Amino acid sequence: MTTTEATLTVRQQPARARVLTRALPALLLLLLALASPLLAPRAIDRPVTAPYGPADDAATLGGDLLGRDVLSRLLSGGAPLIATALSIALVVTGAATALGILAALRPRLGRWVERAADLAILLPSVLGIMLIALAWPSGGRLAVGAAAAVLGIPYAVRVVSAAAAPIAATGYIETASAGGERLWYLMAREVLPNLRSTLLALFGLRFVEGVYVVSVAAFLQLGPQPPEADWALMIRENAPGILLNPWAVAAPCLAIGVLAISVNLAAEALAPARPTPETPL
């Protein structure tokens, strides 16, 4: 091994450790949310203490408005929220990636795609979600997730098309296009790998936006309904008794905040490192 290779290996080890350290909280939280319904010490729909009862041996974090165990409902309420936000982020990022790269490689079609996105952006997201959820009252969480995905795509398309446009104008893309390469090959093999940093950041932001939208919808009584255990629904249900048992509201608030921050840190850690003045050329 040469001196240069040994130096690069020594530099890569701290970088990998840093990536693992920043991605580990999100992975642990996701695994905990998936396994937590099995770890709930009490039934989520059975009263075990007085309404808004304080923390004691029967309920570690006290009781909610009906005296149900807050800890058990907290452990059972994360998986549906994470699954919905993850689905929204995957759909929005996937659709925006395809449309954004297509718009960059085919400018004439791209102008129509961007104009359509601009018109869709004019509709406020919360208003659009309320319209779709009210028009589809039996849709529940699925209606909220579908509305959030549809209304989130226009913003994401504009971001991806703006990031892909300089890449589409480079010489090697023009050479590959002049050489007869097909459109799907240019999209998947030439442009997509160069958008890794942008797409990871976009996925993290869309996930946080999904958590925000689903939480706001639950707070407005759209989507999940009682007696379902859901973090956002717990906040709304237990807000009147926050002075009697603060944990009934504080625990789901902290869980949502930690979830959003940890996923954003993981997405940022997985993105390629940006060049700095100290980076050797």
PDB file of C-alpha atoms in Angstrom:
ATOM      1  CA  MET A   1       0.000   0.000   0.000  1.00  0.00           C
ATOM      2  CA  THR A   2       1.384   3.405  -0.979  1.00  0.00           C
ATOM      3  CA  THR A   3       1.562   6.385   1.372  1.00  0.00           C
ATOM      4  CA  THR A   4      -1.285   8.132  -0.469  1.00  0.00           C
ATOM      5  CA  GLU A   5      -3.554   5.079  -0.222  1.00  0.00           C
ATOM      6  CA  ALA A   6      -2.791   4.689   3.489  1.00  0.00           C
ATOM      7  CA  THR A   7      -3.595   8.373   4.087  1.00  0.00           C
ATOM      8  CA  LEU A   8      -6.934   8.061   2.258  1.00  0.00           C
ATOM      9  CA  THR A   9      -7.816   4.934   4.262  1.00  0.00           C
ATOM     10  CA  VAL A  10      -7.118   6.718   7.548  1.00  0.00           C
ATOM     11  CA  ARG A  11      -9.307   9.650   6.407  1.00  0.00           C
ATOM     12  CA  GLN A  12     -12.159   7.369   5.302  1.00  0.00           C
ATOM     13  CA  GLN A  13     -12.421   5.597   8.667  1.00  0.00           C
ATOM     14  CA  PRO A  14     -13.426   8.715  10.693  1.00  0.00           C
ATOM     15  CA  ALA A  15     -15.802   9.699   7.871  1.00  0.00           C
ATOM     16  CA  ARG A  16     -17.557   6.323   7.997  1.00  0.00           C
ATOM     17  CA  ALA A  17     -17.720   6.465  11.799  1.00  0.00           C
ATOM     18  CA  ARG A  18     -19.240   9.963  11.571  1.00  0.00           C
ATOM     19  CA  VAL A  19     -21.847   8.802   9.053  1.00  0.00           C
ATOM     20  CA  LEU A  20     -22.764   5.811  11.225  1.00  0.00           C
ATOM     21  CA  THR A  21     -22.977   7.981  14.337  1.00  0.00           C
ATOM     22  CA  ARG A  22     -25.332  10.468  12.673  1.00  0.00           C
ATOM     23  CA  ALA A  23     -27.497   7.815  10.999  1.00  0.00           C
ATOM     24  CA  LEU A  24     -27.723   5.504  14.024  1.00  0.00           C
ATOM     25  CA  PRO A  25     -30.365   7.507  15.999  1.00  0.00           C
ATOM     26  CA  ALA A  26     -32.787   7.409  13.060  1.00  0.00           C
ATOM     27  CA  LEU A  27     -32.258   3.690  12.516  1.00  0.00           C
ATOM     28  CA  LEU A  28     -32.736   2.910  16.221  1.00  0.00           C
ATOM     29  CA  LEU A  29     -35.847   5.075  16.371  1.00  0.00           C
ATOM     30  CA  LEU A  30     -37.365   3.412  13.315  1.00  0.00           C
ATOM     31  CA  LEU A  31     -36.642  -0.069  14.688  1.00  0.00           C
ATOM     32  CA  LEU A  32     -38.045   0.915  18.071  1.00  0.00           C
ATOM     33  CA  ALA A  33     -41.205   2.306  16.477  1.00  0.00           C
ATOM     34  CA  LEU A  34     -41.753  -0.910  14.517  1.00  0.00           C
ATOM     35  CA  ALA A  35     -41.160  -3.170  17.535  1.00  0.00           C
ATOM     36  CA  SER A  36     -42.686  -0.924  20.194  1.00  0.00           C
ATOM     37  CA  PRO A  37     -46.289  -2.238  19.931  1.00  0.00           C
ATOM     38  CA  LEU A  38     -44.916  -5.528  21.243  1.00  0.00           C
ATOM     39  CA  LEU A  39     -43.192  -3.698  24.116  1.00  0.00           C
ATOM     40  CA  ALA A  40     -46.264  -1.812  25.349  1.00  0.00           C
ATOM     41  CA  PRO A  41     -46.781  -2.812  29.008  1.00  0.00           C
ATOM     42  CA  ARG A  42     -50.560  -2.148  29.005  1.00  0.00           C
ATOM     43  CA  ALA A  43     -53.481  -2.392  26.610  1.00  0.00           C
ATOM     44  CA  ILE A  44     -53.841   0.866  24.686  1.00  0.00           C
ATOM     45  CA  ASP A  45     -57.640   1.049  25.051  1.00  0.00           C
ATOM     46  CA  ARG A  46     -58.100   0.017  28.713  1.00  0.00           C
ATOM     47  CA  PRO A  47     -58.162   2.559  31.582  1.00  0.00           C
ATOM     48  CA  VAL A  48     -55.516   1.812  34.209  1.00  0.00           C
ATOM     49  CA  THR A  49     -55.624   5.025  36.251  1.00  0.00           C
ATOM     50  CA  ALA A  50     -57.692   8.169  36.734  1.00  0.00           C
ATOM     51  CA  PRO A  51     -58.165  10.588  33.816  1.00  0.00           C
ATOM     52  CA  TYR A  52     -54.980  12.634  33.490  1.00  0.00           C
ATOM     53  CA  GLY A  53     -53.631  10.685  36.471  1.00  0.00           C
ATOM     54  CA  PRO A  54     -49.991  11.354  37.447  1.00  0.00           C
ATOM     55  CA  ALA A  55     -47.164   8.917  36.816  1.00  0.00           C
ATOM     56  CA  ASP A  56     -47.172   5.964  39.184  1.00  0.00           C
ATOM     57  CA  ASP A  57     -46.605   2.207  39.182  1.00  0.00           C
ATOM     58  CA  ALA A  58     -49.756   1.569  37.128  1.00  0.00           C
ATOM     59  CA  ALA A  59     -48.817   4.088  34.417  1.00  0.00           C
ATOM     60  CA  THR A  60     -45.180   5.163  34.034  1.00  0.00           C
ATOM     61  CA  LEU A  61     -46.084   8.375  32.161  1.00  0.00           C
ATOM     62  CA  GLY A  62     -49.473   8.785  33.774  1.00  0.00           C
ATOM     63  CA  GLY A  63     -52.921   8.539  32.191  1.00  0.00           C
ATOM     64  CA  ASP A  64     -54.609  10.305  29.290  1.00  0.00           C
ATOM     65  CA  LEU A  65     -58.100  11.820  29.151  1.00  0.00           C
ATOM     66  CA  LEU A  66     -59.676   8.377  29.704  1.00  0.00           C
ATOM     67  CA  GLY A  67     -57.072   7.089  32.160  1.00  0.00           C
ATOM     68  CA  ARG A  68     -55.309   4.941  29.558  1.00  0.00           C
ATOM     69  CA  ASP A  69     -51.571   4.304  29.866  1.00  0.00           C
ATOM     70  CA  VAL A  70     -49.727   7.126  28.051  1.00  0.00           C
ATOM     71  CA  LEU A  71     -46.540   5.066  27.687  1.00  0.00           C
ATOM     72  CA  SER A  72     -48.336   2.170  25.978  1.00  0.00           C
ATOM     73  CA  ARG A  73     -50.153   4.499  23.592  1.00  0.00           C
ATOM     74  CA  LEU A  74     -46.890   6.342  22.898  1.00  0.00           C
ATOM     75  CA  LEU A  75     -45.135   3.073  22.023  1.00  0.00           C
ATOM     76  CA  SER A  76     -48.014   1.992  19.773  1.00  0.00           C
ATOM     77  CA  GLY A  77     -48.558   5.334  18.036  1.00  0.00           C
ATOM     78  CA  GLY A  78     -45.256   5.808  16.222  1.00  0.00           C
ATOM     79  CA  ALA A  79     -45.372   3.080  13.585  1.00  0.00           C
ATOM     80  CA  PRO A  80     -48.468   4.376  11.690  1.00  0.00           C
ATOM     81  CA  LEU A  81     -47.116   7.938  11.617  1.00  0.00           C
ATOM     82  CA  ILE A  82     -43.669   6.820  10.436  1.00  0.00           C
ATOM     83  CA  ALA A  83     -45.148   4.522   7.776  1.00  0.00           C
ATOM     84  CA  THR A  84     -47.364   7.316   6.421  1.00  0.00           C
ATOM     85  CA  ALA A  85     -44.551   9.905   6.375  1.00  0.00           C
ATOM     86  CA  LEU A  86     -42.154   7.398   4.798  1.00  0.00           C
ATOM     87  CA  SER A  87     -44.678   6.566   2.066  1.00  0.00           C
ATOM     88  CA  ILE A  88     -45.229  10.253   1.337  1.00  0.00           C
ATOM     89  CA  ALA A  89     -41.474  10.900   1.110  1.00  0.00           C
ATOM     90  CA  LEU A  90     -40.870   7.914  -1.196  1.00  0.00           C
ATOM     91  CA  VAL A  91     -43.743   8.765  -3.564  1.00  0.00           C
ATOM     92  CA  VAL A  92     -42.918  12.476  -3.750  1.00  0.00           C
ATOM     93  CA  THR A  93     -39.172  11.953  -4.206  1.00  0.00           C
ATOM     94  CA  GLY A  94     -39.644   9.191  -6.800  1.00  0.00           C
ATOM     95  CA  ALA A  95     -42.201  11.079  -8.893  1.00  0.00           C
ATOM     96  CA  ALA A  96     -40.296  14.371  -8.670  1.00  0.00           C
ATOM     97  CA  THR A  97     -37.051  12.666  -9.679  1.00  0.00           C
ATOM     98  CA  ALA A  98     -38.572  11.208 -12.836  1.00  0.00           C
ATOM     99  CA  LEU A  99     -40.426  14.401 -13.837  1.00  0.00           C
ATOM    100  CA  GLY A 100     -37.575  16.740 -12.876  1.00  0.00           C
ATOM    101  CA  ILE A 101     -34.902  14.873 -14.841  1.00  0.00           C
ATOM    102  CA  LEU A 102     -37.261  14.495 -17.812  1.00  0.00           C
ATOM    103  CA  ALA A 103     -37.932  18.232 -17.753  1.00  0.00           C
ATOM    104  CA  ALA A 104     -34.191  18.965 -17.731  1.00  0.00           C
ATOM    105  CA  LEU A 105     -33.403  16.605 -20.625  1.00  0.00           C
ATOM    106  CA  ARG A 106     -36.381  17.703 -22.741  1.00  0.00           C
ATOM    107  CA  PRO A 107     -36.612  21.505 -22.263  1.00  0.00           C
ATOM    108  CA  ARG A 108     -39.713  21.931 -24.460  1.00  0.00           C
ATOM    109  CA  LEU A 109     -41.639  19.392 -22.378  1.00  0.00           C
ATOM    110  CA  GLY A 110     -39.970  20.747 -19.246  1.00  0.00           C
ATOM    111  CA  ARG A 111     -41.522  24.169 -19.695  1.00  0.00           C
ATOM    112  CA  TRP A 112     -45.011  22.602 -19.610  1.00  0.00           C
ATOM    113  CA  VAL A 113     -44.114  20.504 -16.557  1.00  0.00           C
ATOM    114  CA  GLU A 114     -42.787  23.540 -14.686  1.00  0.00           C
ATOM    115  CA  ARG A 115     -45.812  25.695 -15.588  1.00  0.00           C
ATOM    116  CA  ALA A 116     -48.155  22.967 -14.344  1.00  0.00           C
ATOM    117  CA  ALA A 117     -46.110  22.710 -11.133  1.00  0.00           C
ATOM    118  CA  ASP A 118     -46.294  26.478 -10.659  1.00  0.00           C
ATOM    119  CA  LEU A 119     -50.093  26.406 -10.951  1.00  0.00           C
ATOM    120  CA  ALA A 120     -50.360  23.524  -8.449  1.00  0.00           C
ATOM    121  CA  ILE A 121     -48.095  25.354  -5.984  1.00  0.00           C
ATOM    122  CA  LEU A 122     -50.615  28.215  -5.822  1.00  0.00           C
ATOM    123  CA  LEU A 123     -53.027  25.962  -3.884  1.00  0.00           C
ATOM    124  CA  PRO A 124     -52.182  26.073  -0.117  1.00  0.00           C
ATOM    125  CA  SER A 125     -51.224  22.573   1.065  1.00  0.00           C
ATOM    126  CA  VAL A 126     -53.352  22.552   4.206  1.00  0.00           C
ATOM    127  CA  LEU A 127     -56.413  23.780   2.262  1.00  0.00           C
ATOM    128  CA  GLY A 128     -55.870  21.134  -0.437  1.00  0.00           C
ATOM    129  CA  ILE A 129     -55.514  18.366   2.152  1.00  0.00           C
ATOM    130  CA  MET A 130     -58.702  19.481   3.894  1.00  0.00           C
ATOM    131  CA  LEU A 131     -60.594  19.501   0.580  1.00  0.00           C
ATOM    132  CA  ILE A 132     -59.435  15.996  -0.352  1.00  0.00           C
ATOM    133  CA  ALA A 133     -59.975  14.585   3.143  1.00  0.00           C
ATOM    134  CA  LEU A 134     -63.480  16.081   3.356  1.00  0.00           C
ATOM    135  CA  ALA A 135     -64.353  14.828  -0.135  1.00  0.00           C
ATOM    136  CA  TRP A 136     -63.137  11.352   0.870  1.00  0.00           C
ATOM    137  CA  PRO A 137     -64.409  11.045   4.475  1.00  0.00           C
ATOM    138  CA  SER A 138     -63.878   7.282   4.682  1.00  0.00           C
ATOM    139  CA  GLY A 139     -60.285   7.566   3.449  1.00  0.00           C
ATOM    140  CA  GLY A 140     -58.827   8.340   6.881  1.00  0.00           C
ATOM    141  CA  ARG A 141     -55.042   8.226   7.006  1.00  0.00           C
ATOM    142  CA  LEU A 142     -54.846   7.053   3.368  1.00  0.00           C
ATOM    143  CA  ALA A 143     -56.684  10.162   2.144  1.00  0.00           C
ATOM    144  CA  VAL A 144     -54.358  12.463   4.086  1.00  0.00           C
ATOM    145  CA  GLY A 145     -51.269  10.630   2.811  1.00  0.00           C
ATOM    146  CA  ALA A 146     -52.480  10.696  -0.808  1.00  0.00           C
ATOM    147  CA  ALA A 147     -53.291  14.407  -0.592  1.00  0.00           C
ATOM    148  CA  ALA A 148     -49.910  15.221   0.954  1.00  0.00           C
ATOM    149  CA  ALA A 149     -48.103  13.267  -1.760  1.00  0.00           C
ATOM    150  CA  VAL A 150     -50.020  14.874  -4.639  1.00  0.00           C
ATOM    151  CA  LEU A 151     -49.600  18.393  -3.266  1.00  0.00           C
ATOM    152  CA  GLY A 152     -45.927  17.848  -2.407  1.00  0.00           C
ATOM    153  CA  ILE A 153     -44.815  16.720  -5.865  1.00  0.00           C
ATOM    154  CA  PRO A 154     -44.930  20.180  -7.589  1.00  0.00           C
ATOM    155  CA  TYR A 155     -42.441  21.732  -5.147  1.00  0.00           C
ATOM    156  CA  ALA A 156     -40.125  18.748  -5.430  1.00  0.00           C
ATOM    157  CA  VAL A 157     -40.278  18.775  -9.259  1.00  0.00           C
ATOM    158  CA  ARG A 158     -39.078  22.366  -9.342  1.00  0.00           C
ATOM    159  CA  VAL A 159     -36.160  21.508  -7.026  1.00  0.00           C
ATOM    160  CA  VAL A 160     -35.064  18.455  -9.012  1.00  0.00           C
ATOM    161  CA  SER A 161     -35.407  20.124 -12.421  1.00  0.00           C
ATOM    162  CA  ALA A 162     -33.329  23.095 -11.234  1.00  0.00           C
ATOM    163  CA  ALA A 163     -30.608  20.747  -9.954  1.00  0.00           C
ATOM    164  CA  ALA A 164     -30.673  18.545 -13.076  1.00  0.00           C
ATOM    165  CA  ALA A 165     -30.590  21.379 -15.650  1.00  0.00           C
ATOM    166  CA  PRO A 166     -26.820  22.138 -15.317  1.00  0.00           C
ATOM    167  CA  ILE A 167     -26.039  18.416 -15.514  1.00  0.00           C
ATOM    168  CA  ALA A 168     -28.189  17.978 -18.625  1.00  0.00           C
ATOM    169  CA  ALA A 169     -26.233  20.785 -20.314  1.00  0.00           C
ATOM    170  CA  THR A 170     -22.813  19.215 -19.754  1.00  0.00           C
ATOM    171  CA  GLY A 171     -20.760  17.882 -22.602  1.00  0.00           C
ATOM    172  CA  TYR A 172     -20.865  14.203 -21.686  1.00  0.00           C
ATOM    173  CA  ILE A 173     -24.680  14.218 -21.635  1.00  0.00           C
ATOM    174  CA  GLU A 174     -24.765  15.871 -25.075  1.00  0.00           C
ATOM    175  CA  THR A 175     -22.204  13.350 -26.321  1.00  0.00           C
ATOM    176  CA  ALA A 176     -24.226  10.427 -25.001  1.00  0.00           C
ATOM    177  CA  SER A 177     -27.417  11.843 -26.521  1.00  0.00           C
ATOM    178  CA  ALA A 178     -25.714  12.420 -29.879  1.00  0.00           C
ATOM    179  CA  GLY A 179     -24.395   8.850 -29.677  1.00  0.00           C
ATOM    180  CA  GLY A 180     -27.945   7.515 -29.736  1.00  0.00           C
ATOM    181  CA  GLU A 181     -28.398   6.614 -26.063  1.00  0.00           C
ATOM    182  CA  ARG A 182     -32.026   6.230 -25.093  1.00  0.00           C
ATOM    183  CA  LEU A 183     -33.862   8.640 -22.798  1.00  0.00           C
ATOM    184  CA  TRP A 184     -34.201   6.187 -19.908  1.00  0.00           C
ATOM    185  CA  TYR A 185     -30.459   5.486 -20.065  1.00  0.00           C
ATOM    186  CA  LEU A 186     -29.647   9.200 -19.870  1.00  0.00           C
ATOM    187  CA  MET A 187     -32.038   9.633 -16.944  1.00  0.00           C
ATOM    188  CA  ALA A 188     -31.005   6.570 -14.902  1.00  0.00           C
ATOM    189  CA  ARG A 189     -27.315   6.178 -15.710  1.00  0.00           C
ATOM    190  CA  GLU A 190     -26.051   9.649 -16.550  1.00  0.00           C
ATOM    191  CA  VAL A 191     -28.084  12.241 -14.606  1.00  0.00           C
ATOM    192  CA  LEU A 192     -29.506  10.363 -11.620  1.00  0.00           C
ATOM    193  CA  PRO A 193     -26.162   9.396  -9.982  1.00  0.00           C
ATOM    194  CA  ASN A 194     -25.110  13.059  -9.991  1.00  0.00           C
ATOM    195  CA  LEU A 195     -28.232  14.088  -8.057  1.00  0.00           C
ATOM    196  CA  ARG A 196     -27.580  11.871  -5.044  1.00  0.00           C
ATOM    197  CA  SER A 197     -26.944  14.726  -2.621  1.00  0.00           C
ATOM    198  CA  THR A 198     -29.995  16.701  -3.764  1.00  0.00           C
ATOM    199  CA  LEU A 199     -32.316  13.688  -3.657  1.00  0.00           C
ATOM    200  CA  LEU A 200     -31.206  12.601  -0.172  1.00  0.00           C
ATOM    201  CA  ALA A 201     -31.770  16.123   1.135  1.00  0.00           C
ATOM    202  CA  LEU A 202     -35.127  16.235  -0.639  1.00  0.00           C
ATOM    203  CA  PHE A 203     -36.140  12.874   0.849  1.00  0.00           C
ATOM    204  CA  GLY A 204     -35.265  14.061   4.366  1.00  0.00           C
ATOM    205  CA  LEU A 205     -37.234  17.271   3.936  1.00  0.00           C
ATOM    206  CA  ARG A 206     -40.229  15.456   2.439  1.00  0.00           C
ATOM    207  CA  PHE A 207     -40.216  13.012   5.367  1.00  0.00           C
ATOM    208  CA  VAL A 208     -40.276  15.866   7.868  1.00  0.00           C
ATOM    209  CA  GLU A 209     -42.983  17.565   5.790  1.00  0.00           C
ATOM    210  CA  GLY A 210     -44.962  14.298   5.833  1.00  0.00           C
ATOM    211  CA  VAL A 211     -44.747  14.128   9.638  1.00  0.00           C
ATOM    212  CA  TYR A 212     -45.838  17.765   9.822  1.00  0.00           C
ATOM    213  CA  VAL A 213     -48.789  17.333   7.439  1.00  0.00           C
ATOM    214  CA  VAL A 214     -50.085  14.133   9.062  1.00  0.00           C
ATOM    215  CA  SER A 215     -49.735  15.686  12.525  1.00  0.00           C
ATOM    216  CA  VAL A 216     -51.586  18.855  11.517  1.00  0.00           C
ATOM    217  CA  ALA A 217     -54.314  16.799   9.833  1.00  0.00           C
ATOM    218  CA  ALA A 218     -54.750  14.666  12.967  1.00  0.00           C
ATOM    219  CA  PHE A 219     -54.906  17.827  15.065  1.00  0.00           C
ATOM    220  CA  LEU A 220     -57.709  19.070  12.766  1.00  0.00           C
ATOM    221  CA  GLN A 221     -59.534  15.743  13.212  1.00  0.00           C
ATOM    222  CA  LEU A 222     -58.677  14.570   9.692  1.00  0.00           C
ATOM    223  CA  GLY A 223     -57.091  11.174   9.141  1.00  0.00           C
ATOM    224  CA  PRO A 224     -56.714   8.930  12.229  1.00  0.00           C
ATOM    225  CA  GLN A 225     -59.690   8.924  14.553  1.00  0.00           C
ATOM    226  CA  PRO A 226     -60.163   7.937  18.236  1.00  0.00           C
ATOM    227  CA  PRO A 227     -59.551   5.479  19.830  1.00  0.00           C
ATOM    228  CA  GLU A 228     -56.560   4.910  17.510  1.00  0.00           C
ATOM    229  CA  ALA A 229     -53.183   5.466  19.163  1.00  0.00           C
ATOM    230  CA  ASP A 230     -51.394   8.184  17.193  1.00  0.00           C
ATOM    231  CA  TRP A 231     -48.841  10.740  18.389  1.00  0.00           C
ATOM    232  CA  ALA A 232     -50.552  13.718  16.765  1.00  0.00           C
ATOM    233  CA  LEU A 233     -53.972  12.548  17.917  1.00  0.00           C
ATOM    234  CA  MET A 234     -52.609  12.150  21.463  1.00  0.00           C
ATOM    235  CA  ILE A 235     -51.523  15.805  21.451  1.00  0.00           C
ATOM    236  CA  ARG A 236     -54.971  17.008  20.451  1.00  0.00           C
ATOM    237  CA  GLU A 237     -56.872  14.691  22.793  1.00  0.00           C
ATOM    238  CA  ASN A 238     -54.797  15.452  25.869  1.00  0.00           C
ATOM    239  CA  ALA A 239     -54.234  19.188  25.384  1.00  0.00           C
ATOM    240  CA  PRO A 240     -57.083  20.145  27.806  1.00  0.00           C
ATOM    241  CA  GLY A 241     -55.356  18.210  30.624  1.00  0.00           C
ATOM    242  CA  ILE A 242     -51.789  19.362  30.038  1.00  0.00           C
ATOM    243  CA  LEU A 243     -51.614  20.979  33.491  1.00  0.00           C
ATOM    244  CA  LEU A 244     -52.755  17.751  35.196  1.00  0.00           C
ATOM    245  CA  ASN A 245     -50.427  15.368  33.347  1.00  0.00           C
ATOM    246  CA  PRO A 246     -47.921  17.208  31.093  1.00  0.00           C
ATOM    247  CA  TRP A 247     -46.431  13.913  29.878  1.00  0.00           C
ATOM    248  CA  ALA A 248     -49.615  13.086  27.960  1.00  0.00           C
ATOM    249  CA  VAL A 249     -48.771  15.981  25.581  1.00  0.00           C
ATOM    250  CA  ALA A 250     -45.021  16.417  26.055  1.00  0.00           C
ATOM    251  CA  ALA A 251     -44.098  12.788  25.308  1.00  0.00           C
ATOM    252  CA  PRO A 252     -45.645  12.643  21.781  1.00  0.00           C
ATOM    253  CA  CYS A 253     -44.331  16.167  21.030  1.00  0.00           C
ATOM    254  CA  LEU A 254     -40.790  15.081  21.932  1.00  0.00           C
ATOM    255  CA  ALA A 255     -41.168  11.877  19.927  1.00  0.00           C
ATOM    256  CA  ILE A 256     -42.217  13.793  16.782  1.00  0.00           C
ATOM    257  CA  GLY A 257     -39.386  16.302  17.200  1.00  0.00           C
ATOM    258  CA  VAL A 258     -36.701  13.660  17.766  1.00  0.00           C
ATOM    259  CA  LEU A 259     -37.996  11.657  14.793  1.00  0.00           C
ATOM    260  CA  ALA A 260     -37.822  14.640  12.408  1.00  0.00           C
ATOM    261  CA  ILE A 261     -34.356  15.735  13.558  1.00  0.00           C
ATOM    262  CA  SER A 262     -32.829  12.249  13.483  1.00  0.00           C
ATOM    263  CA  VAL A 263     -34.098  11.483   9.946  1.00  0.00           C
ATOM    264  CA  ASN A 264     -32.765  14.808   8.652  1.00  0.00           C
ATOM    265  CA  LEU A 265     -29.362  14.132  10.234  1.00  0.00           C
ATOM    266  CA  ALA A 266     -29.278  10.661   8.688  1.00  0.00           C
ATOM    267  CA  ALA A 267     -30.124  11.992   5.212  1.00  0.00           C
ATOM    268  CA  GLU A 268     -27.457  14.685   5.510  1.00  0.00           C
ATOM    269  CA  ALA A 269     -24.870  12.159   6.697  1.00  0.00           C
ATOM    270  CA  LEU A 270     -25.539   9.824   3.766  1.00  0.00           C
ATOM    271  CA  ALA A 271     -25.127  12.609   1.183  1.00  0.00           C
ATOM    272  CA  PRO A 272     -21.708  13.013  -0.488  1.00  0.00           C
ATOM    273  CA  ALA A 273     -19.363  15.348   1.356  1.00  0.00           C
ATOM    274  CA  ARG A 274     -19.256  18.872  -0.018  1.00  0.00           C
ATOM    275  CA  PRO A 275     -15.861  20.217  -1.104  1.00  0.00           C
ATOM    276  CA  THR A 276     -14.321  22.692   1.330  1.00  0.00           C
ATOM    277  CA  PRO A 277     -11.303  24.993   1.055  1.00  0.00           C
ATOM    278  CA  GLU A 278      -9.377  22.373   3.054  1.00  0.00           C
ATOM    279  CA  THR A 279     -10.310  19.570   0.622  1.00  0.00           C
ATOM    280  CA  PRO A 280      -7.222  18.609  -1.442  1.00  0.00           C
ATOM    281  CA  LEU A 281      -7.790  18.718  -5.197  1.00  0.00           C
TER     282      LEU A 281
END
